[in-house]
Short mmCIF file of C-alpha atoms in Angstrom, two decimals:
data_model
loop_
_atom_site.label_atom_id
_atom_site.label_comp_id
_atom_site.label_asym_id
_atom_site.label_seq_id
_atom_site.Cartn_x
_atom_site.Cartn_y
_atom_site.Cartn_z
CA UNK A 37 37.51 -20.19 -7.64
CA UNK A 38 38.10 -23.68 -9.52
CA UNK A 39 41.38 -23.33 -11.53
CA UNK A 40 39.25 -23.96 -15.48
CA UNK A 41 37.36 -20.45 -14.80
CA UNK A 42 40.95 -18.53 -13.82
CA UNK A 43 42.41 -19.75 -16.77
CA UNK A 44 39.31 -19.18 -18.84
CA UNK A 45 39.38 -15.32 -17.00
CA UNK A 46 42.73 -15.10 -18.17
CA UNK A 47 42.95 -15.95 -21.38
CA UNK A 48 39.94 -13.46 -21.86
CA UNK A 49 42.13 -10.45 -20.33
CA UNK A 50 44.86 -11.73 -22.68
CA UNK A 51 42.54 -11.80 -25.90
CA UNK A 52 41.39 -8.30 -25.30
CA UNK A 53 44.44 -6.67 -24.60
CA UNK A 54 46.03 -8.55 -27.34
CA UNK A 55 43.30 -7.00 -29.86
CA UNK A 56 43.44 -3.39 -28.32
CA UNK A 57 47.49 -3.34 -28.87
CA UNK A 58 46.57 -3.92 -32.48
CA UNK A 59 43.89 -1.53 -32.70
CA UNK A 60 45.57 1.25 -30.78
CA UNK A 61 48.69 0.70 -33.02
CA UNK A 62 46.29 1.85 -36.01
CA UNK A 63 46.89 5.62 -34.13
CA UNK A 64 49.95 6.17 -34.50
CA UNK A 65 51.00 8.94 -37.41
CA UNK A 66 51.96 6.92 -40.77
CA UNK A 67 50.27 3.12 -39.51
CA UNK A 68 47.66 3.80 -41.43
CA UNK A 69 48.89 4.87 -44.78
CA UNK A 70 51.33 1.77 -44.60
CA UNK A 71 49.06 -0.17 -43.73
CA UNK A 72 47.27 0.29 -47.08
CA UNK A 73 49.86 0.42 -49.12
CA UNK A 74 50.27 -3.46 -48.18
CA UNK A 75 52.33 -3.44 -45.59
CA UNK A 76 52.96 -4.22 -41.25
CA UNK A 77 56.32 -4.20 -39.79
CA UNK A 78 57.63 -4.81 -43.00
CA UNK A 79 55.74 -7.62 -44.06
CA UNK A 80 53.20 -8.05 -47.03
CA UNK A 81 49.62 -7.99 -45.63
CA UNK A 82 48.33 -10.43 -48.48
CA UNK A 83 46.61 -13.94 -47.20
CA UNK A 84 49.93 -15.32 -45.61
CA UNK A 85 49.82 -12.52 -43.31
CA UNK A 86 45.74 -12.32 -42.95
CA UNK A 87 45.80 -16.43 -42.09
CA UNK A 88 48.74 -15.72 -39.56
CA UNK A 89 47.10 -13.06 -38.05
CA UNK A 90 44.19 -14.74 -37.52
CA UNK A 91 45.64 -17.82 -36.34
CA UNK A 92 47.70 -15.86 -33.78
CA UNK A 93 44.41 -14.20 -33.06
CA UNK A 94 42.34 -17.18 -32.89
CA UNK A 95 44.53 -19.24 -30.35
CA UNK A 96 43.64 -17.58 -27.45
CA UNK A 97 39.99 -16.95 -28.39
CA UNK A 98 40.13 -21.09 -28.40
CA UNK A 99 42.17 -21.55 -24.99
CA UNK A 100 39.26 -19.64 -23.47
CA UNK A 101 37.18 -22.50 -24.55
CA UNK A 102 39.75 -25.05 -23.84
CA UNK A 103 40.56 -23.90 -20.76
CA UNK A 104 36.75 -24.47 -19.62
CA UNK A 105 36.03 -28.18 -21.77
CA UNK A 106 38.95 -29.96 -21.77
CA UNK A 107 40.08 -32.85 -19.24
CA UNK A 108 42.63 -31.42 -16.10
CA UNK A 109 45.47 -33.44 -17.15
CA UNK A 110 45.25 -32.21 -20.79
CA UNK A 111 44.41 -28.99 -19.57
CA UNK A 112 47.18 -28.35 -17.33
CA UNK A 113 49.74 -29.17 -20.41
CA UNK A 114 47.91 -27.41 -23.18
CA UNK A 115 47.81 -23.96 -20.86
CA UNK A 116 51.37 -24.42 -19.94
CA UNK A 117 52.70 -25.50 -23.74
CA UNK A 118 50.11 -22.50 -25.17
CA UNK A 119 51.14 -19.49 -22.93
CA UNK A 120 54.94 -20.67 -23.43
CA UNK A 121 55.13 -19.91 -26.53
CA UNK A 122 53.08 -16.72 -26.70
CA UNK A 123 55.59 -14.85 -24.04
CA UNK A 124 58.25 -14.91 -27.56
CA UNK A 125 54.80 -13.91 -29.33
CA UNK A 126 53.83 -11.20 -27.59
CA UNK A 127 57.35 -9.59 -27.34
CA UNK A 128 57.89 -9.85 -30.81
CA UNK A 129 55.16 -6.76 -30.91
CA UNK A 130 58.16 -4.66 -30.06
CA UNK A 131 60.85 -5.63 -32.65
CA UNK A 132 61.74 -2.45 -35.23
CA UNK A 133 59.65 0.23 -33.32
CA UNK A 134 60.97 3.40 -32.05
CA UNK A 135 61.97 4.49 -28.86
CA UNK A 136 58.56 6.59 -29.01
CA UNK A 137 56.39 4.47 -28.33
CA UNK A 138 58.29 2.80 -25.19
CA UNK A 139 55.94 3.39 -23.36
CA UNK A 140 52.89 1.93 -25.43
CA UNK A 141 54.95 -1.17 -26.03
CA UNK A 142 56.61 -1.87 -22.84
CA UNK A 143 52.89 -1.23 -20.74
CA UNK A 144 51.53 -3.32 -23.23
CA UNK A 145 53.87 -6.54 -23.67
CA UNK A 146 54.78 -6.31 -19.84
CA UNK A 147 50.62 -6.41 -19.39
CA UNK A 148 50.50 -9.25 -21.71
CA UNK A 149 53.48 -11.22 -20.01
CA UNK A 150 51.83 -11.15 -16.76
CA UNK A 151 48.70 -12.63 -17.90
CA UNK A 152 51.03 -15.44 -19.17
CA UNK A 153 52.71 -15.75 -16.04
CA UNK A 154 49.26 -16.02 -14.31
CA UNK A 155 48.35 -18.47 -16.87
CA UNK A 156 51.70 -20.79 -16.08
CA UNK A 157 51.46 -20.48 -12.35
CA UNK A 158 47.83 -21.22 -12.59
CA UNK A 159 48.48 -24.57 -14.66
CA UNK A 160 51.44 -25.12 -13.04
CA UNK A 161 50.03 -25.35 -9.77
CA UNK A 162 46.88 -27.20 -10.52
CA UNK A 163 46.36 -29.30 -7.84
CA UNK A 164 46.81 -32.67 -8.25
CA UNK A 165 45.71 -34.99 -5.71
CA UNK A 166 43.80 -38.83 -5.60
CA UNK A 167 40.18 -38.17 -5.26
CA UNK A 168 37.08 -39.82 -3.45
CA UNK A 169 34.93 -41.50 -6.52
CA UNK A 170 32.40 -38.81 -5.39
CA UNK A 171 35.15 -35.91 -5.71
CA UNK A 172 36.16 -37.45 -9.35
CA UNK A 173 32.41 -36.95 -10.56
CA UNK A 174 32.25 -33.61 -9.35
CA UNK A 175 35.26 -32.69 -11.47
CA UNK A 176 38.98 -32.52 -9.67
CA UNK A 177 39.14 -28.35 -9.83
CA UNK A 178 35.40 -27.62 -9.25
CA UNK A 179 33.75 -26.79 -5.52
CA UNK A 180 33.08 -29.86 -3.55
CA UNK A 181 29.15 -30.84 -3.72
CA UNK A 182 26.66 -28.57 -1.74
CA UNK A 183 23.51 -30.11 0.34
CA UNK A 184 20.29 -28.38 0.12
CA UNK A 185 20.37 -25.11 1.94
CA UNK A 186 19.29 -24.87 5.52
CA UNK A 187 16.73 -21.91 6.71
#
């Protein structure tokens, strides 16, 4: 499977689980309630927080993208740069909860730190080799060229 469509897999995974933590999180007794009152973990929810949120949101929706579009080199750095600094990200999730919801938390970040470790072993083992002009068109991580199929 060319190395673009395991990172684009990935960051997929990651995205979903990322937005199911959130939306499971709205369960738990008293979430709710702060959360209209104007307030997550302790911080205001007004348009700093909404733009955050979304940008923290939207970063992986875009790497699934990226992942697929952009050149290997660029690629390669941007997937290894990105999931670095979501590892800190996606821990934070944790800070001020209660022992409680251990169990929630720890499945969840754990989950979400493997997909990043997938995501840096996948970038940083991208293959990089010199390439036949033929092999270059056909795109360094995609399947070599196929011939027409014989009966």
């Amino acid at each position: 499977m060319p190395v673009r469509a395991k990172l684009a897999a990935a960051w997929t995974s990651f995205m979903f689980l990322y937005i199911y933590v959130d939306y499971l999180a709205l369960y738990k007794p008293g979430f709710v309630d702060d959360l209209l009152a104007g307030s997550v973990h302790e911080f205001d929810t007004g348009p700093t927080f909404v733009a955050l949120a979304l940008t923290l949101m939207a970063v992986p929706i875009l790497m699934i993208l990226l992942s697929v579009t952009l050149p290997a080199r660029v690629n390669r750095t941007t997937n290894l740069v990105v999931a670095t600094l979501y590892v800190p990200v996606s821990m934070f999730n944790a800070a001020g909860e209660s022992w409680t919801y251990f169990s929630f938390y720890g499945l969840s970040i754990g989950l979400e730190v493997l997909l990043l470790a997938f995501i840096l072993r996948a970038a940083w083992t991208w293959p990089r080799c010199t390439a036949s002009p033929a092999a270059l068109a056909a795109g360094l991580d995609s399947e070599p060229p196929r011939g027409p199929r014989q009966p």
